[in-house]
Coordinates of C-alpha atoms in Angstrom, one line a residue:
M289 CA -19.5 2.8 12.8
T290 CA -17.8 -0.4 11.9
L291 CA -14.0 -0.2 11.6
L292 CA -11.6 -2.8 10.4
M293 CA -8.1 -3.0 11.8
N294 CA -5.2 -5.3 11.0
G295 CA -2.4 -6.8 13.0
T296 CA -0.5 -10.0 13.2
G297 CA -2.4 -13.0 14.5
V298 CA 0.0 -15.0 16.7
S299 CA -2.5 -17.2 18.7
R300 CA -5.5 -18.6 16.8
G301 CA -9.1 -18.4 17.7
I302 CA -12.1 -16.0 17.7
A303 CA -13.0 -13.8 20.6
I304 CA -16.1 -11.4 20.7
G305 CA -16.6 -9.0 23.5
P306 CA -16.4 -5.4 24.8
V307 CA -13.1 -3.5 24.9
R308 CA -11.1 -3.1 28.2
L309 CA -8.2 -0.9 27.9
L310 CA -5.1 -1.5 29.9
H311 CA -3.2 1.7 30.3
E312 CA 0.5 1.4 31.0
I313 CA 1.5 2.6 34.5
Q314 CA 4.3 5.1 34.1
P315 CA 5.8 5.3 37.7
Q316 CA 7.9 8.4 38.3
A317 CA 11.7 7.8 38.5
R318 CA 12.8 11.3 38.8
R319 CA 16.4 12.1 39.9
K320 CA 16.3 12.1 43.7
K321 CA 18.7 11.5 46.5
I322 CA 18.0 10.5 50.1
L323 CA 19.6 11.2 53.4
A324 CA 22.1 8.8 54.9
S325 CA 19.7 8.2 57.8
Q326 CA 17.0 7.0 55.3
K327 CA 19.3 4.4 53.6
R328 CA 18.0 1.5 55.7
A329 CA 14.3 2.4 55.1
E330 CA 15.0 2.8 51.3
L331 CA 16.7 -0.6 51.1
N332 CA 13.6 -2.1 52.8
R333 CA 11.4 -0.3 50.3
F334 CA 13.3 -2.0 47.5
R335 CA 13.2 -5.4 49.1
K336 CA 9.5 -5.2 49.7
A337 CA 9.1 -4.4 46.1
L338 CA 11.1 -7.5 45.2
S339 CA 8.9 -9.5 47.5
R340 CA 5.7 -8.1 46.1
S341 CA 6.8 -8.7 42.5
E342 CA 7.6 -12.3 43.3
E343 CA 4.2 -12.7 45.1
E344 CA 2.5 -11.3 41.9
L345 CA 4.2 -13.8 39.7
S346 CA 3.6 -16.6 42.1
T347 CA -0.1 -15.7 42.2
A348 CA -0.1 -15.9 38.4
K349 CA 1.3 -19.4 38.5
E350 CA -1.4 -20.4 41.0
Q351 CA -4.1 -19.0 38.7
L352 CA -3.0 -21.2 35.8
P353 CA -5.5 -23.9 34.8
T354 CA -4.5 -27.4 35.9
S355 CA -3.8 -28.2 32.3
G356 CA -1.4 -25.2 32.0
S357 CA 1.8 -25.9 30.0
G358 CA 5.1 -26.5 31.7
T359 CA 6.5 -23.9 29.3
V360 CA 4.2 -21.2 31.0
I361 CA 5.4 -22.2 34.3
S362 CA 9.1 -22.1 33.2
I363 CA 8.6 -18.6 31.8
L364 CA 7.1 -17.3 35.1
D365 CA 9.9 -19.1 37.0
S366 CA 12.5 -17.3 34.8
N367 CA 10.9 -14.0 35.6
I368 CA 11.0 -14.8 39.4
A369 CA 14.6 -15.8 38.9
M370 CA 15.4 -12.4 37.5
L371 CA 14.3 -10.8 40.7
H372 CA 17.0 -12.7 42.5
D373 CA 19.7 -12.2 39.8
P374 CA 22.7 -10.4 41.5
A375 CA 23.4 -8.7 38.2
L376 CA 20.2 -6.8 38.5
V377 CA 19.7 -6.5 42.3
E378 CA 23.3 -5.8 43.6
P379 CA 23.8 -2.7 41.6
I380 CA 20.5 -1.2 42.6
E381 CA 21.3 -1.8 46.2
N382 CA 24.7 -0.3 45.8
Y383 CA 23.2 2.9 44.3
I384 CA 20.9 3.1 47.3
S385 CA 23.4 2.3 50.1
E386 CA 26.6 3.9 48.6
H387 CA 25.3 6.8 46.4
L388 CA 22.1 7.5 48.3
Y389 CA 19.8 7.3 45.3
S390 CA 16.1 6.8 45.9
C391 CA 14.8 3.4 44.9
E392 CA 13.1 4.8 41.8
W393 CA 16.2 6.6 40.6
A394 CA 18.4 3.6 41.4
L395 CA 16.1 1.4 39.2
A396 CA 16.0 3.9 36.4
V397 CA 19.8 4.2 36.4
Q398 CA 20.3 0.4 36.4
R399 CA 17.7 0.0 33.6
D400 CA 19.4 2.6 31.4
E401 CA 22.8 0.9 31.9
L402 CA 21.3 -2.5 31.0
F403 CA 19.6 -1.0 27.8
Q404 CA 22.9 0.5 26.8
M405 CA 24.4 -3.0 27.0
F406 CA 21.6 -4.3 24.8
D407 CA 21.9 -1.4 22.4
A408 CA 25.7 -2.2 21.9
I409 CA 24.5 -5.6 20.4
T410 CA 23.6 -5.2 16.7
D411 CA 21.4 -8.3 16.5
P412 CA 17.7 -7.2 16.9
Y413 CA 16.6 -10.5 18.4
L414 CA 19.0 -10.3 21.3
R415 CA 18.1 -6.6 21.8
Q416 CA 14.4 -7.7 22.1
R417 CA 15.4 -9.6 25.3
S418 CA 15.7 -6.2 26.9
L419 CA 11.9 -6.5 27.2
D420 CA 12.4 -9.0 30.0
V421 CA 14.5 -6.4 31.9
E422 CA 12.1 -3.6 31.1
E423 CA 9.1 -5.7 32.4
T424 CA 11.0 -6.5 35.6
I425 CA 11.9 -2.9 36.3
A426 CA 8.4 -1.7 35.5
R427 CA 7.0 -4.3 37.9
L428 CA 9.3 -3.2 40.7
L429 CA 8.5 0.5 40.1
K430 CA 4.8 -0.3 40.3
H431 CA 5.2 -2.1 43.6
L432 CA 7.2 0.7 45.1
K433 CA 4.0 2.5 45.4
R434 CA 1.6 1.8 48.3
R435 CA 0.3 -1.7 48.0
P436 CA -3.3 -1.7 46.5
A437 CA -6.1 -3.1 48.7
K438 CA -7.0 -6.7 47.9
Q439 CA -10.1 -7.2 45.9
K440 CA -13.0 -8.8 47.6
K441 CA -13.8 -12.3 46.4
T442 CA -17.2 -12.7 44.5
T443 CA -19.2 -15.7 43.5
Q444 CA -20.3 -13.9 40.3
S445 CA -18.7 -14.9 37.1
P446 CA -16.4 -12.2 35.7
Q447 CA -17.6 -10.2 32.7
K448 CA -15.8 -11.4 29.6
F449 CA -13.8 -8.8 27.6
V450 CA -11.2 -8.3 25.0
L451 CA -8.1 -6.6 26.4
V452 CA -6.4 -3.9 24.4
S453 CA -3.0 -2.5 25.5
K454 CA 0.3 -1.2 24.2
N455 CA 2.1 -4.3 25.4
L456 CA 1.1 -7.2 27.7
A457 CA 3.3 -8.9 30.2
P458 CA 2.9 -12.7 30.7
S459 CA 1.6 -12.4 34.3
D460 CA -0.9 -9.7 33.2
L461 CA -2.2 -12.0 30.6
I462 CA -2.8 -14.9 33.2
Q463 CA -4.3 -12.6 35.7
Q464 CA -6.5 -10.8 33.3
Q465 CA -7.7 -14.2 31.9
H466 CA -8.7 -15.0 35.5
A467 CA -10.7 -11.8 35.6
G468 CA -12.6 -12.5 32.3
L469 CA -10.1 -11.9 29.5
I470 CA -11.1 -14.0 26.3
G471 CA -8.8 -12.3 23.8
A472 CA -6.2 -9.6 23.5
V473 CA -4.9 -7.0 21.1
T474 CA -1.6 -5.2 21.5
Q475 CA 0.2 -2.4 19.6
G476 CA 3.6 -4.0 20.2
G477 CA 4.5 -7.6 20.8
S478 CA 6.2 -10.4 19.0
Q479 CA 5.5 -13.9 17.5
L480 CA 8.1 -15.3 19.8
S481 CA 7.5 -13.3 23.0
H482 CA 6.7 -15.0 26.3
T483 CA 3.2 -13.5 26.1
T484 CA 2.6 -15.1 22.7
I485 CA 3.8 -18.5 23.9
I486 CA 1.5 -18.3 26.9
A487 CA -1.5 -17.2 24.9
K488 CA -1.0 -20.2 22.7
S489 CA -0.7 -22.5 25.6
L490 CA -3.8 -21.2 27.2
N491 CA -5.8 -21.0 23.9
I492 CA -6.3 -17.3 24.1
P493 CA -6.7 -15.5 20.8
L494 CA -3.9 -12.8 20.4
I495 CA -3.2 -10.2 17.8
V496 CA 0.0 -8.1 18.0
H497 CA 1.2 -5.1 16.0
A498 CA -2.3 -3.5 15.9
R499 CA -1.1 0.0 15.3
H500 CA -2.8 2.9 17.2
A501 CA -5.3 0.4 18.9
M502 CA -5.0 2.3 22.1
T503 CA -5.8 5.6 20.3
L504 CA -8.6 4.4 18.1
L505 CA -10.5 2.1 20.5
D506 CA -12.7 3.0 23.5
E507 CA -14.3 0.9 26.2
S508 CA -17.7 1.6 24.6
D509 CA -16.6 -0.4 21.6
K510 CA -17.2 -4.1 20.9
L511 CA -14.6 -6.2 19.2
I512 CA -14.4 -9.3 17.1
I513 CA -10.9 -10.5 16.8
D514 CA -9.7 -13.4 14.6
G515 CA -6.3 -14.7 15.9
A516 CA -5.7 -16.7 12.7
Q517 CA -6.1 -13.9 10.3
G518 CA -4.9 -11.0 12.5
T519 CA -8.2 -9.0 11.9
V520 CA -9.9 -6.7 14.4
I521 CA -13.5 -5.7 13.6
V522 CA -14.9 -2.8 15.7
N523 CA -18.5 -2.5 16.3
A524 CA -19.5 -5.0 13.6
D525 CA -23.1 -5.2 12.2
A526 CA -25.5 -8.0 13.3
A527 CA -24.9 -10.1 10.2
T528 CA -21.0 -10.1 10.7
T529 CA -21.4 -10.9 14.4
R530 CA -23.7 -13.8 13.7
S531 CA -21.2 -15.1 11.2
F532 CA -18.2 -15.0 13.6
K533 CA -20.4 -16.5 16.4
S534 CA -21.2 -19.4 14.0
Q535 CA -17.5 -19.8 13.3
Q536 CA -16.9 -19.9 17.0
S537 CA -19.4 -22.6 17.5
S538 CA -18.1 -24.6 14.7
A539 CA -14.6 -24.3 16.1
R540 CA -15.8 -25.5 19.5
K541 CA -17.5 -28.5 18.0
A542 CA -14.3 -29.2 15.9
R543 CA -12.2 -29.1 19.1
K544 CA -14.5 -31.6 20.7
Q545 CA -14.2 -33.9 17.7
L546 CA -10.4 -33.6 17.7
D547 CA -10.4 -35.6 21.0
S548 CA -11.5 -38.6 19.0
L549 CA -8.4 -38.5 16.9
K550 CA -5.9 -39.0 19.8
A551 CA -5.9 -42.8 19.5
R552 CA -6.3 -42.9 15.7
A553 CA -3.3 -43.9 13.5
T554 CA -1.7 -41.0 11.7
R555 CA -2.2 -42.1 8.0
T556 CA -3.3 -40.1 5.0
R557 CA -6.5 -41.2 3.0
D558 CA -4.2 -43.0 0.6
K559 CA -2.6 -45.0 3.4
Q560 CA 0.7 -43.2 3.8
Q561 CA 2.1 -43.3 7.3
A562 CA 3.0 -39.9 9.0
H563 CA 4.0 -39.0 12.5
V564 CA 3.0 -36.1 14.7
L565 CA 5.6 -35.1 17.4
A566 CA 6.0 -32.5 20.0
N567 CA 8.4 -29.7 20.6
C568 CA 9.1 -29.4 24.3
S569 CA 11.2 -27.2 26.6
E570 CA 10.4 -28.7 30.1
P571 CA 9.5 -32.2 31.5
A572 CA 6.1 -30.9 32.3
D573 CA 5.4 -30.3 28.6
I574 CA 5.7 -34.0 27.9
S575 CA 2.6 -34.8 29.9
K576 CA 0.5 -32.4 27.9
A577 CA 2.0 -33.7 24.7
K578 CA 1.0 -37.3 25.6
R579 CA -2.5 -36.2 26.5
L580 CA -2.9 -34.7 23.0
G581 CA -1.9 -37.8 21.3
T582 CA 1.6 -37.0 20.0
E583 CA 3.8 -39.9 19.2
G584 CA 6.9 -38.7 21.0
V585 CA 9.2 -35.7 21.3
G586 CA 10.7 -34.6 17.9
L587 CA 12.6 -31.6 19.6
Y588 CA 13.5 -31.1 23.2
R589 CA 15.2 -27.9 23.9
T590 CA 18.0 -28.0 26.5
E591 CA 18.6 -24.2 26.9
S592 CA 16.9 -24.0 30.2
L593 CA 19.8 -26.0 31.7
Y594 CA 22.1 -23.1 31.0
L595 CA 20.0 -19.9 31.5
N596 CA 20.1 -17.5 34.5
R597 CA 22.8 -19.4 36.4
D598 CA 26.4 -18.8 37.3
E599 CA 27.7 -22.3 36.6
L600 CA 27.3 -24.7 33.8
P601 CA 25.3 -27.9 34.2
D602 CA 27.5 -31.0 34.8
E603 CA 27.3 -34.4 33.3
T604 CA 25.2 -35.7 36.2
E605 CA 22.6 -32.9 35.8
H606 CA 22.3 -33.6 32.2
F607 CA 22.0 -37.4 32.7
K608 CA 19.3 -37.2 35.4
L609 CA 17.2 -34.9 33.2
Y610 CA 17.4 -37.2 30.1
R611 CA 16.6 -40.3 32.2
K612 CA 13.6 -38.5 33.7
L613 CA 12.3 -37.6 30.2
I614 CA 12.8 -41.2 29.0
T615 CA 10.9 -42.5 31.9
K616 CA 8.0 -40.0 31.3
L617 CA 7.8 -41.0 27.6
K618 CA 7.4 -44.7 28.4
G619 CA 9.0 -46.0 25.3
D620 CA 8.1 -43.1 22.9
P621 CA 11.0 -41.5 21.0
L622 CA 12.9 -38.6 22.4
V623 CA 15.0 -36.2 20.3
V624 CA 17.2 -33.9 22.3
R625 CA 18.6 -30.8 20.7
T626 CA 22.1 -30.1 22.0
M627 CA 23.2 -26.7 23.4
D628 CA 22.3 -23.6 21.4
V629 CA 22.3 -20.9 23.9
W630 CA 22.8 -17.6 22.1
S631 CA 19.8 -15.3 22.4
S632 CA 17.0 -15.8 24.7
R633 CA 18.2 -14.8 28.2
R634 CA 21.3 -14.5 30.2
A635 CA 23.6 -17.5 30.5
P636 CA 26.3 -16.2 32.9
G637 CA 27.9 -19.6 33.3
L638 CA 28.5 -20.0 29.6
E639 CA 29.4 -16.3 29.1
Q640 CA 32.4 -16.8 31.5
H641 CA 33.9 -19.1 28.9
V642 CA 32.7 -17.7 25.6
P643 CA 32.2 -13.9 25.1
M644 CA 28.9 -13.0 23.5
S645 CA 29.2 -12.3 19.8
R646 CA 28.1 -8.9 18.4
Q647 CA 26.0 -10.9 15.9
P648 CA 24.8 -13.8 18.1
A649 CA 22.6 -15.3 15.4
L650 CA 25.6 -15.6 13.1
G651 CA 28.3 -16.0 15.6
L652 CA 29.9 -18.8 17.6
R653 CA 26.9 -20.9 18.6
A654 CA 25.5 -24.5 18.4
I655 CA 27.8 -26.9 16.6
R656 CA 30.4 -24.2 16.0
L657 CA 30.7 -23.6 19.8
C658 CA 30.7 -27.3 20.5
L659 CA 33.6 -28.0 18.0
R660 CA 35.5 -24.9 19.1
H661 CA 35.0 -25.7 22.9
P662 CA 34.5 -29.4 23.3
E663 CA 35.1 -29.1 26.9
L664 CA 31.8 -27.2 27.2
F665 CA 29.9 -29.8 25.1
L666 CA 31.4 -33.1 26.4
P667 CA 29.3 -33.2 29.6
Q668 CA 26.1 -33.1 27.6
L669 CA 27.3 -35.5 24.9
R670 CA 28.4 -38.1 27.5
A671 CA 25.1 -37.8 29.4
L672 CA 23.2 -38.3 26.2
L673 CA 25.1 -41.4 25.2
R674 CA 24.7 -42.8 28.7
A675 CA 21.0 -42.0 28.9
A676 CA 20.4 -43.5 25.5
H677 CA 21.2 -46.9 27.1
Y678 CA 17.8 -46.7 28.9
G679 CA 15.5 -45.7 26.1
P680 CA 14.9 -44.5 22.5
L681 CA 16.9 -41.2 22.8
S682 CA 18.4 -39.4 19.7
M683 CA 20.8 -36.5 19.7
L684 CA 20.0 -33.5 17.3
V685 CA 22.8 -31.0 16.7
P686 CA 21.7 -27.5 15.4
M687 CA 23.0 -24.9 13.0
V688 CA 25.1 -27.4 10.8
A689 CA 26.4 -25.4 7.7
N690 CA 28.7 -27.9 6.0
V691 CA 29.9 -31.5 5.7
Q692 CA 33.2 -31.1 7.5
E693 CA 31.3 -30.0 10.7
V694 CA 29.4 -33.3 10.6
R695 CA 32.6 -35.3 10.1
D696 CA 34.2 -33.4 13.0
L697 CA 31.1 -34.0 15.2
L698 CA 31.1 -37.8 14.5
Q699 CA 34.8 -38.1 15.3
M700 CA 34.2 -36.3 18.6
V701 CA 31.3 -38.8 19.3
D702 CA 33.6 -41.8 18.5
V703 CA 36.2 -40.5 20.8
T704 CA 33.7 -40.0 23.6
K705 CA 32.2 -43.5 23.2
A706 CA 35.8 -44.9 23.6
H707 CA 36.3 -43.0 26.7
L708 CA 33.0 -44.2 28.2
Q709 CA 33.9 -47.8 27.2
R710 CA 37.2 -47.5 29.0
Q711 CA 35.6 -46.0 32.1
R712 CA 32.9 -49.0 31.9
F713 CA 29.9 -46.7 31.8
A714 CA 26.7 -48.2 30.4
Y715 CA 26.0 -46.3 27.2
N716 CA 24.3 -46.8 23.7
P717 CA 27.0 -47.2 21.0
N718 CA 24.2 -46.9 18.4
M719 CA 22.5 -43.7 19.6
P720 CA 21.0 -42.0 16.5
I721 CA 22.7 -38.7 15.6
G722 CA 20.9 -36.1 13.5
V723 CA 21.5 -32.6 12.3
M724 CA 19.2 -29.6 11.9
V725 CA 18.8 -27.9 8.5
E726 CA 18.5 -24.3 9.4
V727 CA 21.2 -22.7 7.2
P728 CA 20.7 -22.6 3.4
S729 CA 24.1 -24.2 2.8
A730 CA 23.0 -27.3 4.7
A731 CA 19.9 -27.6 2.6
I732 CA 21.9 -27.3 -0.5
S733 CA 24.4 -29.8 0.8
A734 CA 21.7 -32.2 2.1
R735 CA 22.7 -34.9 -0.5
L736 CA 26.3 -34.9 1.0
I737 CA 25.2 -34.7 4.6
A738 CA 22.4 -37.3 4.6
P739 CA 24.6 -40.3 4.1
L740 CA 26.6 -39.4 7.3
V741 CA 23.7 -39.0 9.8
D742 CA 20.9 -41.1 11.1
F743 CA 18.2 -38.4 10.6
M744 CA 17.7 -34.8 9.8
A745 CA 15.3 -32.1 11.0
I746 CA 14.4 -28.9 9.1
G747 CA 14.1 -25.8 11.3
S748 CA 11.8 -23.7 9.1
N749 CA 11.9 -20.6 11.2
D750 CA 15.7 -20.1 11.0
L751 CA 15.8 -21.5 7.3
T752 CA 13.3 -18.8 6.4
Q753 CA 15.1 -15.9 8.0
Y754 CA 18.6 -16.9 6.8
T755 CA 17.4 -17.6 3.2
L756 CA 15.5 -14.3 3.0
A757 CA 18.1 -12.3 5.0
M758 CA 15.3 -11.0 7.4
D759 CA 15.4 -11.1 11.2
R760 CA 12.2 -12.9 12.1
D761 CA 11.8 -10.9 15.2
D762 CA 12.2 -7.5 13.7
E763 CA 8.6 -6.3 13.4
N764 CA 9.5 -3.9 10.5
V765 CA 10.1 -6.9 8.1
Q766 CA 7.9 -9.5 9.8
P767 CA 5.2 -9.1 7.1
L768 CA 7.7 -9.9 4.4
L769 CA 8.7 -13.2 6.1
D770 CA 6.9 -15.6 3.7
P771 CA 7.3 -19.4 4.3
L772 CA 5.6 -19.8 1.0
N773 CA 8.5 -18.2 -0.9
P774 CA 9.6 -20.6 -3.7
A775 CA 13.2 -20.6 -2.5
I776 CA 12.1 -21.9 1.0
L777 CA 9.9 -24.6 -0.5
H778 CA 12.7 -25.6 -2.9
L779 CA 15.1 -26.0 0.0
I780 CA 12.6 -28.1 2.0
R781 CA 11.8 -30.2 -1.0
E782 CA 15.5 -30.8 -1.9
T783 CA 16.3 -31.8 1.8
V784 CA 13.4 -34.3 1.8
K785 CA 14.5 -35.7 -1.5
A786 CA 18.1 -36.1 -0.3
C787 CA 16.9 -37.9 2.9
D788 CA 14.6 -40.2 0.9
Q789 CA 17.3 -41.1 -1.5
H790 CA 19.5 -42.3 1.4
D791 CA 16.7 -43.7 3.5
V792 CA 17.2 -41.2 6.3
P793 CA 14.1 -40.0 8.2
V794 CA 13.5 -36.2 8.1
S795 CA 11.1 -34.1 10.1
L796 CA 10.2 -30.4 10.2
C797 CA 10.0 -28.6 13.5
G798 CA 9.4 -24.9 12.8
E799 CA 6.2 -22.9 12.9
M800 CA 5.0 -24.4 9.6
A801 CA 4.8 -27.8 11.1
G802 CA 2.2 -26.6 13.6
D803 CA 0.1 -24.6 11.2
P804 CA -2.7 -26.7 9.6
L805 CA -2.7 -24.3 6.7
Y806 CA 0.6 -25.8 5.6
T807 CA 0.1 -29.5 6.5
R808 CA -1.1 -30.6 3.1
L809 CA 1.6 -28.5 1.3
L810 CA 4.4 -30.2 3.3
L811 CA 2.9 -33.6 2.7
G812 CA 2.9 -32.8 -1.0
L813 CA 6.6 -32.0 -0.7
G814 CA 7.2 -35.3 0.7
L815 CA 7.4 -34.6 4.5
R816 CA 6.0 -37.3 6.7
Q817 CA 7.2 -36.2 10.2
F818 CA 5.9 -33.0 11.8
S819 CA 7.1 -31.7 15.2
M820 CA 5.2 -28.8 16.8
H821 CA 3.9 -27.2 19.9
P822 CA 1.6 -29.9 21.5
S823 CA -1.5 -27.6 21.2
S824 CA -1.4 -27.9 17.5
A825 CA -1.0 -31.6 17.3
L826 CA -4.6 -32.7 16.8
E827 CA -5.5 -30.1 14.2
V828 CA -2.4 -31.2 12.1
K829 CA -3.3 -34.8 12.6
R830 CA -6.8 -34.1 11.4
Q831 CA -5.3 -32.4 8.3
I832 CA -3.1 -35.4 7.7
I833 CA -5.8 -38.1 7.9
S834 CA -8.0 -36.1 5.5
T835 CA -5.4 -35.7 2.8
D836 CA -5.0 -37.8 -0.3
V837 CA -1.4 -37.1 -1.1
G838 CA -1.5 -38.4 -4.6
K839 CA -4.1 -35.6 -5.5
I840 CA -2.0 -32.7 -4.2
E841 CA 1.6 -33.5 -5.0
K842 CA 1.7 -31.9 -8.4
I843 CA 0.2 -28.7 -7.0
A844 CA 2.5 -28.6 -4.0
R845 CA 5.5 -28.9 -6.4
A846 CA 4.1 -26.2 -8.7
M847 CA 4.3 -23.8 -5.8
I848 CA 8.1 -24.2 -6.0
R849 CA 7.8 -22.5 -9.5
A850 CA 5.2 -19.9 -8.5
N851 CA 6.2 -16.5 -9.9
S852 CA 4.2 -14.3 -7.4
P853 CA 2.8 -14.4 -3.8
L854 CA -0.7 -14.3 -5.4
R855 CA 0.0 -17.4 -7.4
S856 CA 1.4 -19.1 -4.3
Q857 CA -1.7 -18.2 -2.4
R858 CA -4.0 -19.6 -5.0
L859 CA -2.1 -22.8 -5.3
L860 CA -2.2 -23.2 -1.5
E861 CA -6.0 -22.6 -1.6
R862 CA -6.2 -25.4 -4.2
I863 CA -4.3 -27.8 -2.1
N864 CA -6.5 -27.2 0.9
S865 CA -9.7 -27.5 -1.0
V866 CA -9.0 -30.9 -2.6

């Protein structure tokens, strides 16, 4: 019998294959104490589990294809770093050596204490980071058991399958792909989880939030999953299977055709110039972005400089990174987003100076933190000004909410330039300075902000969640997060108009920028710069060069006045069919 299930598609593509269920291992962590004479042996057990866990993650890194994204490597490296984090390891060893807890009980107690810390934070996004801790603890508990025998190598190609699980760790995704995984369906998950990021980087179709999948599906079933639509078809009939196989074949041909677009100019059919840029988090991402024909980096995130370390990066460390990026780009533009460390993982060096807010998404972060604590921001600002002397580097400041913040920022920049001048450092006095439009007040004030800056960048993810008052990572409201909401489109359009009026470049660097479904709509709203995950670049470029903007502008602007989601969807279909 054919069954249709729905979830949330987070990594595009179609996969067809038999089900393989991945049951969660539930290691026992019962309350148990050891004898004092067993203390050394128990500590050795724990350290072996740490070693085996690191070996597992290192193996996952080795199994990455040669074209694997630097982002994937950085995620695995951060998971390895957690295994060496004193905040996790030392209390566990103390429970064993001082309180004579068994390894399993020590891990369980430390896990519960960390979860209580996360639960005390009301922001759901930050609480979601407890998944990193949960995954690490589960991995350690697994490796406390006897080490499984190594599988024998075989020259036979692995059987392809669609993995179904409750949740899926990043390392499991990579290792299962090596064993034949072609797609995955999970009951939990998130659009911004590490697993999702890796699935996109490796072009693995992934659907999350497929309720009751583990209960309803069996390994005798055959699945068709559509990662774009979020649909799961169980035991489809022959006609449906043929249709999806045809779509698969067409997609493969289209991907091959995309390669021919790498060197082609990014102009619309009616000769309007556009630009496709990359969002990057690691130097290795830039190589992939260049291979895929992007025209530079529209957003380089600097959070990795601050995470999982006890000291803050100094000016020299910042400067060396930015010089390295400029060298890799060979003249292409580089936009560096300044520090905005507030949610993703621990940043103990920063937390020593600034206590974590109970509402991090709304608290002292980004430009607010930089203005309140300039001593924390100045090493980065000085390094950016100095690095800009060697290539086309621009500074992008996130979370601006009002004009006064921009004025205060520019005053700080002027003072810093004067200090560099007196100290006889080489720097670029004309380094472009831009701000991100992520807060509705910034979009509404765009006409006042635009004359003060060199460029602006719209962060559609945050703009959507703050405008609709919905946490984008709370799975209970994710279906309601609609980027086509007329209020969102109105704010985007007004920001673009304000920038055009003052001849200030403006880009969009959220999820909308990398979704070909929205490319024509954004062109119709006046946008000409798109910054996205490199893997989406060629598909977006294809949409741009196939668009006659003059034919869709009126329809795009009509979407700002749409009075229902159904009306919005129909207008979008018209835009994409012209």
